[in-house]
Structures are given as C-alpha cells and as structure tokens.
PDB file of C-alpha atoms in Angstrom:
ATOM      1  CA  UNK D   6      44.649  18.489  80.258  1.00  0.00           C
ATOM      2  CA  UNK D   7      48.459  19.603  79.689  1.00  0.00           C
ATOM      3  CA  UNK D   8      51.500  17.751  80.597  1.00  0.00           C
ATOM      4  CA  UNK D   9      54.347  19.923  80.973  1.00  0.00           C
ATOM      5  CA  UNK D  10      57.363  18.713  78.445  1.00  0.00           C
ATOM      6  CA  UNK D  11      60.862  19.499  79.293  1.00  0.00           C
ATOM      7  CA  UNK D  12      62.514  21.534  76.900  1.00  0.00           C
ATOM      8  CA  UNK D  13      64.065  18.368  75.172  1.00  0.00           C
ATOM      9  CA  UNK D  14      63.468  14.275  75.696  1.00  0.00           C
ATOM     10  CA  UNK D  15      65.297  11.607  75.304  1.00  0.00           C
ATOM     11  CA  UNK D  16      63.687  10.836  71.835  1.00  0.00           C
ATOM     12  CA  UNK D  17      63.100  14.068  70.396  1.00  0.00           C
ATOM     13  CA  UNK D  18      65.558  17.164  70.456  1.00  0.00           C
ATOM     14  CA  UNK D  19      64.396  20.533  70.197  1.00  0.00           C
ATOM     15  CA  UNK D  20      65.089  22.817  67.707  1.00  0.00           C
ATOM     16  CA  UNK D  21      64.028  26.351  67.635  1.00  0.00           C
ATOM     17  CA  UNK D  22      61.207  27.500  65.586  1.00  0.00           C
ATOM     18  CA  UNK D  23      63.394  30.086  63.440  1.00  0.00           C
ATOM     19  CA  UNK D  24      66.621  30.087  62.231  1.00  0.00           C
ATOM     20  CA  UNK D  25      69.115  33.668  61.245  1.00  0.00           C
ATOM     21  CA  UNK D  26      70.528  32.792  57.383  1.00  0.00           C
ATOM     22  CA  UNK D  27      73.413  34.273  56.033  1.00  0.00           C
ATOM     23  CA  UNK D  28      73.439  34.100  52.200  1.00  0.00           C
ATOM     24  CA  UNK D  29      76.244  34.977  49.705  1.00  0.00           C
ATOM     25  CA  UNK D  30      76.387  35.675  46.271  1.00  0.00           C
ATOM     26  CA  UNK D  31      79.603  36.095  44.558  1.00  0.00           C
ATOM     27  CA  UNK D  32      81.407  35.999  47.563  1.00  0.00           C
ATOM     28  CA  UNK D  33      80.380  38.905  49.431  1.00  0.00           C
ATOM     29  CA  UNK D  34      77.334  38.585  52.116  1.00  0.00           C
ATOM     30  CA  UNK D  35      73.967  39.687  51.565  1.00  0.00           C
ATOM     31  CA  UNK D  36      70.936  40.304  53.586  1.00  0.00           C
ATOM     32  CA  UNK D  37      70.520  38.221  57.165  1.00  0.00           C
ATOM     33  CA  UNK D  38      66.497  37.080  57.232  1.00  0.00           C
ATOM     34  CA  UNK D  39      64.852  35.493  59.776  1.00  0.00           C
ATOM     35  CA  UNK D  40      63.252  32.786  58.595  1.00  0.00           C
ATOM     36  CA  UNK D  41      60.058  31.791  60.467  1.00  0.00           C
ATOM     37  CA  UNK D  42      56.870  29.560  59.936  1.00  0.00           C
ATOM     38  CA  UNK D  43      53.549  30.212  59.528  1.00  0.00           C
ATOM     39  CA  UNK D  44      51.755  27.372  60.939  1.00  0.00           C
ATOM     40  CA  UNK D  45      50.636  29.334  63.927  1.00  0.00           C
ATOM     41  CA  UNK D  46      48.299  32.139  63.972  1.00  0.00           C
ATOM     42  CA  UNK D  47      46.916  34.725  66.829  1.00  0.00           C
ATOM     43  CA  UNK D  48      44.097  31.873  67.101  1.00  0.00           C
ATOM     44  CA  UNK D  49      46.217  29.240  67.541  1.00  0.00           C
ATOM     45  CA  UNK D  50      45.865  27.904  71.077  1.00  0.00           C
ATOM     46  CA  UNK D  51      48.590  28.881  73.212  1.00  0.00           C
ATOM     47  CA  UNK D  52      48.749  25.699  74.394  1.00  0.00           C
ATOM     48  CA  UNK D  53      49.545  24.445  71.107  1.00  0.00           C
ATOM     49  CA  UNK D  54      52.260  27.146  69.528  1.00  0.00           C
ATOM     50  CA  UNK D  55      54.046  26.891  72.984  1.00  0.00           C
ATOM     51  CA  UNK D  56      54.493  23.341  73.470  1.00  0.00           C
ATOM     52  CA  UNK D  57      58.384  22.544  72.918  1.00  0.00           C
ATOM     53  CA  UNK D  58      58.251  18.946  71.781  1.00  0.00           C
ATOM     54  CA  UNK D  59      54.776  16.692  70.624  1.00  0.00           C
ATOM     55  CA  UNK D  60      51.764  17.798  70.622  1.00  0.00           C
ATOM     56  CA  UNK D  61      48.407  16.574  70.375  1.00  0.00           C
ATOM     57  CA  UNK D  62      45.074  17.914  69.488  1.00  0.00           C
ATOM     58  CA  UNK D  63      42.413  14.900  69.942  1.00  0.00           C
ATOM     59  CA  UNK D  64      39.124  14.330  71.111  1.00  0.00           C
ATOM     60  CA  UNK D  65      38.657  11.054  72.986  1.00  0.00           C
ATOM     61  CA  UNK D  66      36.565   9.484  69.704  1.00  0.00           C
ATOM     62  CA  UNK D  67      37.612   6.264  68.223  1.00  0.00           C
ATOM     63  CA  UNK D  68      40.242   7.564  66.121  1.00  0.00           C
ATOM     64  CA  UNK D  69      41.539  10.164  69.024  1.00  0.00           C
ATOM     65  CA  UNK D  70      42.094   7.124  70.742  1.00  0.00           C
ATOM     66  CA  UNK D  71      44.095   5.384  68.479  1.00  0.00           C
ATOM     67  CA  UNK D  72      47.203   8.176  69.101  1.00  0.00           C
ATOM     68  CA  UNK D  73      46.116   8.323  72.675  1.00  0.00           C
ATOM     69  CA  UNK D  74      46.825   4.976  73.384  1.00  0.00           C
ATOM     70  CA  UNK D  75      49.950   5.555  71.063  1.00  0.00           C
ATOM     71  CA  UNK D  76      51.737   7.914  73.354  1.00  0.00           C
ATOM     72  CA  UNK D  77      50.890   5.841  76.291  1.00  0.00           C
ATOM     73  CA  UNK D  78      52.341   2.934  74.851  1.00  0.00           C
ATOM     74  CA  UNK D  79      55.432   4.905  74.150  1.00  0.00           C
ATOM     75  CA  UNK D  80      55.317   6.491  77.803  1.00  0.00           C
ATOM     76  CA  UNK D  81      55.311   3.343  79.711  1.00  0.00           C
ATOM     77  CA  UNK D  82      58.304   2.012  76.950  1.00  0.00           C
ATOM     78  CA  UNK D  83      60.490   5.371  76.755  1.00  0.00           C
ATOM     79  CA  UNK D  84      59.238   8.033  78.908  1.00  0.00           C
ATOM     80  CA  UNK D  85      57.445   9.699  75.838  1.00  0.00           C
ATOM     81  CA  UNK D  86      56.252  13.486  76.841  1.00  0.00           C
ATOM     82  CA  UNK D  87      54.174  15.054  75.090  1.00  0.00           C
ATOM     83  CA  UNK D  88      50.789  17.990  75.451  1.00  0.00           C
ATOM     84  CA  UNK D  89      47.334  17.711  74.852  1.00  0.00           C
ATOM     85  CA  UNK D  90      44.785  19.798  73.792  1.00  0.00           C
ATOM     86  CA  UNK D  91      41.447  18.431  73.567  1.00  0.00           C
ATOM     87  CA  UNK D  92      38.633  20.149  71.729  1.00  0.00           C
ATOM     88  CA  UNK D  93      34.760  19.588  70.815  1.00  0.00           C
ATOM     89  CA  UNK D  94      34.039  18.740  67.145  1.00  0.00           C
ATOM     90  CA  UNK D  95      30.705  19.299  68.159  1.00  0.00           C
ATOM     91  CA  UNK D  96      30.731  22.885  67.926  1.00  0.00           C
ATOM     92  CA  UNK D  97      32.894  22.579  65.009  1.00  0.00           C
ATOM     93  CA  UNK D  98      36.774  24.007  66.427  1.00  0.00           C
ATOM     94  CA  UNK D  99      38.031  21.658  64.072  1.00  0.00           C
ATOM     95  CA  UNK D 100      36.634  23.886  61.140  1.00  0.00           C
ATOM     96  CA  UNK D 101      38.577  26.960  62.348  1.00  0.00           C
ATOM     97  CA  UNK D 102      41.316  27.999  60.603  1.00  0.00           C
ATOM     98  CA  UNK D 103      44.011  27.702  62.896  1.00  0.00           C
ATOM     99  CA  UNK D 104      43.193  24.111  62.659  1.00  0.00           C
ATOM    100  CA  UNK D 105      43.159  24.068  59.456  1.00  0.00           C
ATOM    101  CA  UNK D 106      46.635  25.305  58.457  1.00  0.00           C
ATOM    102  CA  UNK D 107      47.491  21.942  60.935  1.00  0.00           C
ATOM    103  CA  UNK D 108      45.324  19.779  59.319  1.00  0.00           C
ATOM    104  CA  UNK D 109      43.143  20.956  55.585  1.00  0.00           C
ATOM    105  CA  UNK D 110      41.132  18.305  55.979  1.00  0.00           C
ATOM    106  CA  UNK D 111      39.316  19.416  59.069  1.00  0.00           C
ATOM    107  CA  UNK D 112      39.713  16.663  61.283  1.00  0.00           C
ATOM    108  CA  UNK D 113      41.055  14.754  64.477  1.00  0.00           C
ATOM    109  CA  UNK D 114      43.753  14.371  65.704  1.00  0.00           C
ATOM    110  CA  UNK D 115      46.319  16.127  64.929  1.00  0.00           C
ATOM    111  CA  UNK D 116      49.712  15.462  66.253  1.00  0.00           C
ATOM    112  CA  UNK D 117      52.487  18.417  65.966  1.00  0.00           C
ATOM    113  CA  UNK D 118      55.914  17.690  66.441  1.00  0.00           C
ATOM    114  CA  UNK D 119      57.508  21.080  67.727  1.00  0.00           C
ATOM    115  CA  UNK D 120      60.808  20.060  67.528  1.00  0.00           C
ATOM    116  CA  UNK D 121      61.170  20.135  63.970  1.00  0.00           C
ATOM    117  CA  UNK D 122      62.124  23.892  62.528  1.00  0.00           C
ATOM    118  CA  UNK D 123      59.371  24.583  61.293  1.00  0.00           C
ATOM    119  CA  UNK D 124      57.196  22.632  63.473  1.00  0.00           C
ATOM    120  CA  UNK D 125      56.677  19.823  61.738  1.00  0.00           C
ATOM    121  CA  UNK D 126      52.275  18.823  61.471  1.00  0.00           C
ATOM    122  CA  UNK D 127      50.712  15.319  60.814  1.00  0.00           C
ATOM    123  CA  UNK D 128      47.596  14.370  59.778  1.00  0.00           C
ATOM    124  CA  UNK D 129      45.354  10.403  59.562  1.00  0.00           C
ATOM    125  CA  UNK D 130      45.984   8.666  62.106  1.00  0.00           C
ATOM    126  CA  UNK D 131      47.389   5.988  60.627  1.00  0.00           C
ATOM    127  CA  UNK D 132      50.275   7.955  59.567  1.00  0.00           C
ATOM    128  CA  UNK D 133      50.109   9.494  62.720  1.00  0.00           C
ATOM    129  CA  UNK D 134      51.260   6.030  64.163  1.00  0.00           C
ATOM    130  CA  UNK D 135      53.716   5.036  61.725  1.00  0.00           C
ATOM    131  CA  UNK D 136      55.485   8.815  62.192  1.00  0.00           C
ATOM    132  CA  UNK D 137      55.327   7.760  65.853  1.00  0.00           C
ATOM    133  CA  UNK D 138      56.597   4.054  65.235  1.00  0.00           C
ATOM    134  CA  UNK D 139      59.894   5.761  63.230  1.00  0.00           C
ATOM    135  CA  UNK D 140      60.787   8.385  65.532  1.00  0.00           C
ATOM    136  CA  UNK D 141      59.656   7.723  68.902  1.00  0.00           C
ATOM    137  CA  UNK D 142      59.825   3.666  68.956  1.00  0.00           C
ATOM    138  CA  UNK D 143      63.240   3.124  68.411  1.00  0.00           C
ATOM    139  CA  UNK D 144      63.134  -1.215  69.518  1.00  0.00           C
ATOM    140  CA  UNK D 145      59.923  -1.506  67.115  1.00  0.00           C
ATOM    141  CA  UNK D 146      58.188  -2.502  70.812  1.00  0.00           C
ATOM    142  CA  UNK D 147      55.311  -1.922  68.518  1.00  0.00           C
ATOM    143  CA  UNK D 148      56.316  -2.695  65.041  1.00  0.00           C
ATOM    144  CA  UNK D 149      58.691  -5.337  63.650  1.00  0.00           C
ATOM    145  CA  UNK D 150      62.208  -4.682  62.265  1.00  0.00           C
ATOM    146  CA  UNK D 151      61.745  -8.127  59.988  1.00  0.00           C
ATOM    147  CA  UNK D 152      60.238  -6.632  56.733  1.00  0.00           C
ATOM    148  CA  UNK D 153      57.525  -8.713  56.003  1.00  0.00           C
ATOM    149  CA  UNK D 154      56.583  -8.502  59.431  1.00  0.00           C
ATOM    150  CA  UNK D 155      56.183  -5.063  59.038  1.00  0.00           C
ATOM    151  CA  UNK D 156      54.227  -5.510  55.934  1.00  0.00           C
ATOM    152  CA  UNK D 157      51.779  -7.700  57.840  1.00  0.00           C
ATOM    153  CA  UNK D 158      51.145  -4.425  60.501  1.00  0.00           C
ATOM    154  CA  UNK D 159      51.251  -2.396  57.318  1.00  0.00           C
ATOM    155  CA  UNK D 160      48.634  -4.250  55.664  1.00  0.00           C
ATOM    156  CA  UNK D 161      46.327  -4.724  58.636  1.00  0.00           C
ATOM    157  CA  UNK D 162      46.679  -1.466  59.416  1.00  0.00           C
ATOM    158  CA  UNK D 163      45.577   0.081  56.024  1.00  0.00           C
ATOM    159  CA  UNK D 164      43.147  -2.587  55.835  1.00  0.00           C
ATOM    160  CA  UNK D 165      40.802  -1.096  58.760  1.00  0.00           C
ATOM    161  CA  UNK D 166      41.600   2.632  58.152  1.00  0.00           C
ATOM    162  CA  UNK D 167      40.425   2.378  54.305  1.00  0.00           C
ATOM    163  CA  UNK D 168      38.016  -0.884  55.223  1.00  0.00           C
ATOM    164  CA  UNK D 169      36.258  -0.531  58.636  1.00  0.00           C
ATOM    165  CA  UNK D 170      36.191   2.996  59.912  1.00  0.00           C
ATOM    166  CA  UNK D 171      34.308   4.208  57.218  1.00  0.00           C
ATOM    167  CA  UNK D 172      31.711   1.769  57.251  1.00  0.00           C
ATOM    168  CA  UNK D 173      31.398   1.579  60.940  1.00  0.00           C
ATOM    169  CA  UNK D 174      31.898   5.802  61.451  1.00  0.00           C
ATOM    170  CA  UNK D 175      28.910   5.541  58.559  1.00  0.00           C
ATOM    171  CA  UNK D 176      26.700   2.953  60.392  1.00  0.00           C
ATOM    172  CA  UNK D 177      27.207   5.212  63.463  1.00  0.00           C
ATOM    173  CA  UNK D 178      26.126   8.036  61.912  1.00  0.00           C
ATOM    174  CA  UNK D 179      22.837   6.893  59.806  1.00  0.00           C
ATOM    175  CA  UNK D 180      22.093   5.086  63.118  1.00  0.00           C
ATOM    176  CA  UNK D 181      21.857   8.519  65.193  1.00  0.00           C
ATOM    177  CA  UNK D 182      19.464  10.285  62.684  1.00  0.00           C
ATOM    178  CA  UNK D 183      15.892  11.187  63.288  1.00  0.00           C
ATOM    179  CA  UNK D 184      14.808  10.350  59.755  1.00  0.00           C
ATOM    180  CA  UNK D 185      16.250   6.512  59.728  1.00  0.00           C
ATOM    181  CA  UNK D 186      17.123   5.281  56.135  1.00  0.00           C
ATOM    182  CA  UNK D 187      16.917   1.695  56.167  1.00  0.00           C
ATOM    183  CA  UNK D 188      18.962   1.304  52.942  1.00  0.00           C
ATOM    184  CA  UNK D 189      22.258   2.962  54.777  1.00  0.00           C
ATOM    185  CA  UNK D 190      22.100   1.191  57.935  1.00  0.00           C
ATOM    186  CA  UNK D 191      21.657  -2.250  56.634  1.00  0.00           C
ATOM    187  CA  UNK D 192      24.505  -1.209  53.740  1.00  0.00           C
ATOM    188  CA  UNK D 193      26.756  -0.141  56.264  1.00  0.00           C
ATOM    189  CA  UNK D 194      25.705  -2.666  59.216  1.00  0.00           C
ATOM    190  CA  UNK D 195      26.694  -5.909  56.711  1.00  0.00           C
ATOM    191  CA  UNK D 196      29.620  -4.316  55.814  1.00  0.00           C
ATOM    192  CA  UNK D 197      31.044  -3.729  59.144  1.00  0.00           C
ATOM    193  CA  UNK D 198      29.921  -7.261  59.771  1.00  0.00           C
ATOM    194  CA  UNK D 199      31.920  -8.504  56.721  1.00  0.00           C
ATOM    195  CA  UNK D 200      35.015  -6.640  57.688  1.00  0.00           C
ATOM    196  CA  UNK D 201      34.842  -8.248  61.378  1.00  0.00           C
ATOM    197  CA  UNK D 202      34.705 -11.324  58.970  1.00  0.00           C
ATOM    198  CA  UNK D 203      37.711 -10.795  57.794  1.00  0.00           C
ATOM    199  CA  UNK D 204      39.780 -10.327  60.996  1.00  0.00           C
ATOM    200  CA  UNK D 205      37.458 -12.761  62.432  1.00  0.00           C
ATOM    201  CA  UNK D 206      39.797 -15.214  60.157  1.00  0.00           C
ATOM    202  CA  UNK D 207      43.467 -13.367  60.625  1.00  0.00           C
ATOM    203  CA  UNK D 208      42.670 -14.135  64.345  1.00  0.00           C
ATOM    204  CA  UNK D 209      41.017 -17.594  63.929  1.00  0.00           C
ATOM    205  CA  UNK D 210      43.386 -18.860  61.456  1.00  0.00           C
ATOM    206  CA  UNK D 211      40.714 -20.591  59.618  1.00  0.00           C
ATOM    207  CA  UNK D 212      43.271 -20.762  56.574  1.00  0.00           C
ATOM    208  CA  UNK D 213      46.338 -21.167  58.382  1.00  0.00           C
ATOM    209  CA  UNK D 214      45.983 -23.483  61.465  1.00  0.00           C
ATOM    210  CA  UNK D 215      47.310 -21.104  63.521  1.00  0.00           C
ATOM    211  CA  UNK D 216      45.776 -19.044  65.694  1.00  0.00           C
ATOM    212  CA  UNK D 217      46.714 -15.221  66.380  1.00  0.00           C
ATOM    213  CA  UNK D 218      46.612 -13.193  69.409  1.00  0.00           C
ATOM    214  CA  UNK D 219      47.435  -9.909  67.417  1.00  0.00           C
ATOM    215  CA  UNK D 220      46.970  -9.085  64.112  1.00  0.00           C
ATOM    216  CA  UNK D 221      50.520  -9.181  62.535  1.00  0.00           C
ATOM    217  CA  UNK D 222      53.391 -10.906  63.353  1.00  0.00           C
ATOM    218  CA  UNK D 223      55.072 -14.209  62.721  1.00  0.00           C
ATOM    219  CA  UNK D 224      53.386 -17.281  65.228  1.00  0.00           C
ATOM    220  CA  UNK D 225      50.748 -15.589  67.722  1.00  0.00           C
ATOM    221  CA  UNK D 226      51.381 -12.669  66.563  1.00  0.00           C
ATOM    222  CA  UNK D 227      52.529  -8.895  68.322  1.00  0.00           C
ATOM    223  CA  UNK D 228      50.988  -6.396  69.742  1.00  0.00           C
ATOM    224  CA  UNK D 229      51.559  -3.564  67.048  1.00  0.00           C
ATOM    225  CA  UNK D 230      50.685  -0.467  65.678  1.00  0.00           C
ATOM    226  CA  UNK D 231      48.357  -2.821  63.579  1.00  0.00           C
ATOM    227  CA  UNK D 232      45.974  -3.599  67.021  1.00  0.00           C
ATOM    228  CA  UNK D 233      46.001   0.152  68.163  1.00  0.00           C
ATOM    229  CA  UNK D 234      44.794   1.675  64.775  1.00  0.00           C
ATOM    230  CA  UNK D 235      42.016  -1.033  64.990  1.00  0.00           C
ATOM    231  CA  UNK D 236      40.729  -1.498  68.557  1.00  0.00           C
ATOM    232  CA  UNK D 237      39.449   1.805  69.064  1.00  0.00           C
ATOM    233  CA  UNK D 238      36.268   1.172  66.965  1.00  0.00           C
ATOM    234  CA  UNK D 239      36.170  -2.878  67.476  1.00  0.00           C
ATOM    235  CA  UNK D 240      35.417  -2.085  70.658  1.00  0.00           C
ATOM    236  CA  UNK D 241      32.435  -0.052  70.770  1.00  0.00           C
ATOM    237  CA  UNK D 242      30.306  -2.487  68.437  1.00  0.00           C
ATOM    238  CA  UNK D 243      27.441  -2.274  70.949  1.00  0.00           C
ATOM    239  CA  UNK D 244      27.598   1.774  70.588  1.00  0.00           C
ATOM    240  CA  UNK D 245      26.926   1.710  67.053  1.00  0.00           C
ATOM    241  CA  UNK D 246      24.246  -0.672  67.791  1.00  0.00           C
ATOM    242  CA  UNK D 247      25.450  -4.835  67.447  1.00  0.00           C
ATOM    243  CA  UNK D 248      23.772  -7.139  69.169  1.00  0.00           C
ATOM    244  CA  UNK D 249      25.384 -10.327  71.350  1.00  0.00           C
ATOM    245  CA  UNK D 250      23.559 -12.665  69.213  1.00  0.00           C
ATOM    246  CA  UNK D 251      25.327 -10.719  65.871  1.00  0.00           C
ATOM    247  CA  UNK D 252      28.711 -11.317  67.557  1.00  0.00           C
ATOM    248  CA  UNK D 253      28.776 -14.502  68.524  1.00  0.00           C
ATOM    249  CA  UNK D 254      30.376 -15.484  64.748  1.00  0.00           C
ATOM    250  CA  UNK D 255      33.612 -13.144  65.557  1.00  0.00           C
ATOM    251  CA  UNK D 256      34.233 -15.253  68.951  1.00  0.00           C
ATOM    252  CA  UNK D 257      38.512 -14.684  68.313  1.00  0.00           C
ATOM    253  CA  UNK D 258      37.863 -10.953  67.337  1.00  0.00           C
ATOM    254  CA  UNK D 259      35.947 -10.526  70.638  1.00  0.00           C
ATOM    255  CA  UNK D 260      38.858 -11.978  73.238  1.00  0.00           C
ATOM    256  CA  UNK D 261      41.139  -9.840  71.089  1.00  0.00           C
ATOM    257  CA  UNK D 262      38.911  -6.867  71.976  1.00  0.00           C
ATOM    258  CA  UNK D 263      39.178  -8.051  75.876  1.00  0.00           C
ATOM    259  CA  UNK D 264      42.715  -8.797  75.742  1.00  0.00           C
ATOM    260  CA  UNK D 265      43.903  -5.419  74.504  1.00  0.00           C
ATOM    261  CA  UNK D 266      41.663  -3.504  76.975  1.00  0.00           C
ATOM    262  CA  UNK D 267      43.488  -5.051  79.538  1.00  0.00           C
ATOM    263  CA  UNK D 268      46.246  -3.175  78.725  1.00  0.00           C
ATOM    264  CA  UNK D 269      46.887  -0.735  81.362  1.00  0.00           C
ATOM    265  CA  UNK D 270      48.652   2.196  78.686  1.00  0.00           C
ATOM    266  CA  UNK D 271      44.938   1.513  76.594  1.00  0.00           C
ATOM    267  CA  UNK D 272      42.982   1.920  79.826  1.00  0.00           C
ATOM    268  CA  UNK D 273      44.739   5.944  80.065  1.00  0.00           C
ATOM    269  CA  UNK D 274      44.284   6.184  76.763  1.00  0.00           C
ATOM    270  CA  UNK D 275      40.857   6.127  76.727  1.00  0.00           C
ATOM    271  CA  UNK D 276      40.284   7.377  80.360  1.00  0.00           C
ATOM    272  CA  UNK D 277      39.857  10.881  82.105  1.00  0.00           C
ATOM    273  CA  UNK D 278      42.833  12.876  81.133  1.00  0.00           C
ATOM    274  CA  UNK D 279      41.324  13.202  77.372  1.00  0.00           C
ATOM    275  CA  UNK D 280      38.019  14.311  78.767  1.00  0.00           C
ATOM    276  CA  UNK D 281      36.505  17.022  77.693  1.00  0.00           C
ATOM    277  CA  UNK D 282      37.377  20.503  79.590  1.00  0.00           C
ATOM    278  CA  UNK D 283      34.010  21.257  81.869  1.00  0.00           C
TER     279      UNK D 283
END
C-alpha cells in the first residue's frame, strides 16, 4: 500500500520536522530549544510519522476517492509522490486518537503534508483538493487561472460537498438499516434526485444553450477539481439503490459519469492499490 517518496520532489521541498532557535534578549543569547511538533504520537502509524513528503490516510469510499483520484491526476501531470495508508472505518481507527490530533472531526481522508515544519495536516476533502490545486498543480491542469472560472469550480464544488454528499451518504445509510424508515429514505432519495436536477441542467444547458462536458469552465467546460469532488458519489447511484428508469431524466449527468471513468488516473484511483490490507 506504500509508495516510497524520495526525500524531496519536484513540487514539494522537504523541511525537517524540528528546528534549533537561538533567542536574544537585550543582546546577549539565551537558551537554544528544540522546537518540535506534536502531531505524532507512539500510536501514530509509522507509516505515517515517517513519510518525508504527502501523505494520505483514505479508505477507498466515495470521498477517499475524491483525493485518490487527485494525486493520480497530479502523478500522470507532474510526477506527484506521495504514501498511503489505508485503514477500516469499520472498526472505527478513525476514532483513535492519533487520528484525531490529524483530523478532530474523526473522519476520512486525511492528507498530511510532511514537508511543512511542523507537518502541516488537512482535513474535508474539498479543501483537501483546493490545498492540492495551490501547491501541487502549478498550470491549474485542473483549475482555471481566469477568476471567474475558478469561481465556477469553486461554486460547483461547494455545491455537492454541502448539497449532495450528505443527502446521498444519508440515503445510503437509512437504506442499509434493518429497521427501514420510510420517511428518511424517501426525504433523502428526492433530494439526491433534486440535486442530480440541478447538475442535470449545468450539463444540459437547459438555460444557456450550451452544453457542458464538465462542470465549470468557459464553453464545454474543463475537467477540474469541480468533476473529481463530485464523481465519486454520482457514480455509484445504483449502490445506494436508483433505478434505470429513475435516471433516465439526468441523461447529460449520466455520459458525464461515463466520460470521467474513462479516465485512466480515475480508473487507479479507485482500483487495487487503495484496497484494503488482507
């Protein structure tokens, strides 16, 4: 599950992990401290408080994949390196400290940027992208370096982590109980069909007369941080239980779905190598 990272990349430059201060007062030198962090802990994973430059700590869910697919992107663009660690929320790793002075919230991913002094931790994976998009994408391959552009990705992008996750994560999870509450599903179910709604008509361009291909972007559009943060859970609308005959008003949002999974950096990102360890 590891890939070995070089002590330094071509993106990011490592710094060590504690720096030897000299302070002064009044002109004569005082005590020499090391300063060090405290983001690690005896049950930190070793893979994770050795890695020298990015890190990851994922499961291969929905939104595990949107970072996954991330540093692929970046890897077949730059030559991105970075580790993984994947681990099992079902047994509830995630609730363990050591993940928890990474991430209070208690949930995945994670990604940890070790080159930063102190590492350097970030959490939602939507700003888990962006901090990706500003440091690691230096062309915008997958943002836009016109500003309203970028709004558009920005806006998209918020739009289905504050919009559709929830509801679909939520339909997902009323949907797997034993004791079925019809209220929830059919709450969450119309919802989740509302939001498809929605991009149903970016993509369409029911109001604009011009088709998309992506979500944001002038024209067709560009494949962006925008389409990563929101294909992960488009695509498993069967999973959380959607019929053919449900989808056939979303008939742009589906060939979207297709035309992204084509993508050979999406294909690894959602393949083997973020199995779970057997």
């Amino acid at each position: 599950m590891f890939r070995a990272l070089p002590r330094a990349t071509s993106i990011f430059q490592h710094i060590r992990a504690s720096q030897t201060i000299t302070a002064k007062i009044k002109g004569s030198p005082i005590a020499i401290c090391k300063m060090s962090h405290s983001l690690y802990d005896d049950d930190t994973p070793a893979a994770v408080k050795n890695s020298k430059g990015l890190h990851l700590v994922t499961q291969s869910t929905p939104n595990g994949q949107k970072v996954q697919i991330m540093l692929e992107e970046l890897k077949d663009v730059y030559g991105t390196e970075w580790d993984t660690t994947v681990i099992n929320i079902s047994t509830n790793e995630q609730k363990k400290d050591w993940f928890l002075k990474l991430n209070p919230n208690g949930r995945i991913p994670i990604l940890v940027d070790n080159t930063q002094s102190p590492p350097f931790s970030v959490h939602e994976t939507s700003a888990e992208l962006l901090y990706l998009l500003k440091f690691a994408d230096k062309n915008d391959e997958f943002g836009f370096k016109d500003e309203y552009e970028r709004s558009q990705a920005l806006q998209w992008l918020f739009f289905w982590h504050g919009s559709g996750a929830p509801y679909m994560g939520n339909l997902g999870y009323f949907r797997r109980q034993s004791e079925q509450s019809e209220l929830a599903i059919n709450r969450f179910k119309n919802e989740s069909l509302r939001i498809f709604g929605v991009l149903e008509i970016q993509l369409s361009g029911k109001y604009t007369g011009s088709p998309k291909e992506y979500l944001a972007g002038n024209g067709k559009g560009k494949y962006s941080v925008a389409d990563i943060g929101t294909w992960p859970w488009i695509k498993i609308w069967s999973y959380v239980g959607y019929t053919e005959e449900d989808m056939k008003p979303f008939p742009h949002l589906l060939k979207w779905v297709d035309r992204i999974a084509a993508r050979p950096a999406v294909q690894r990102g959602i393949g083997e190598a973020y199995a779970l360890p057997k």
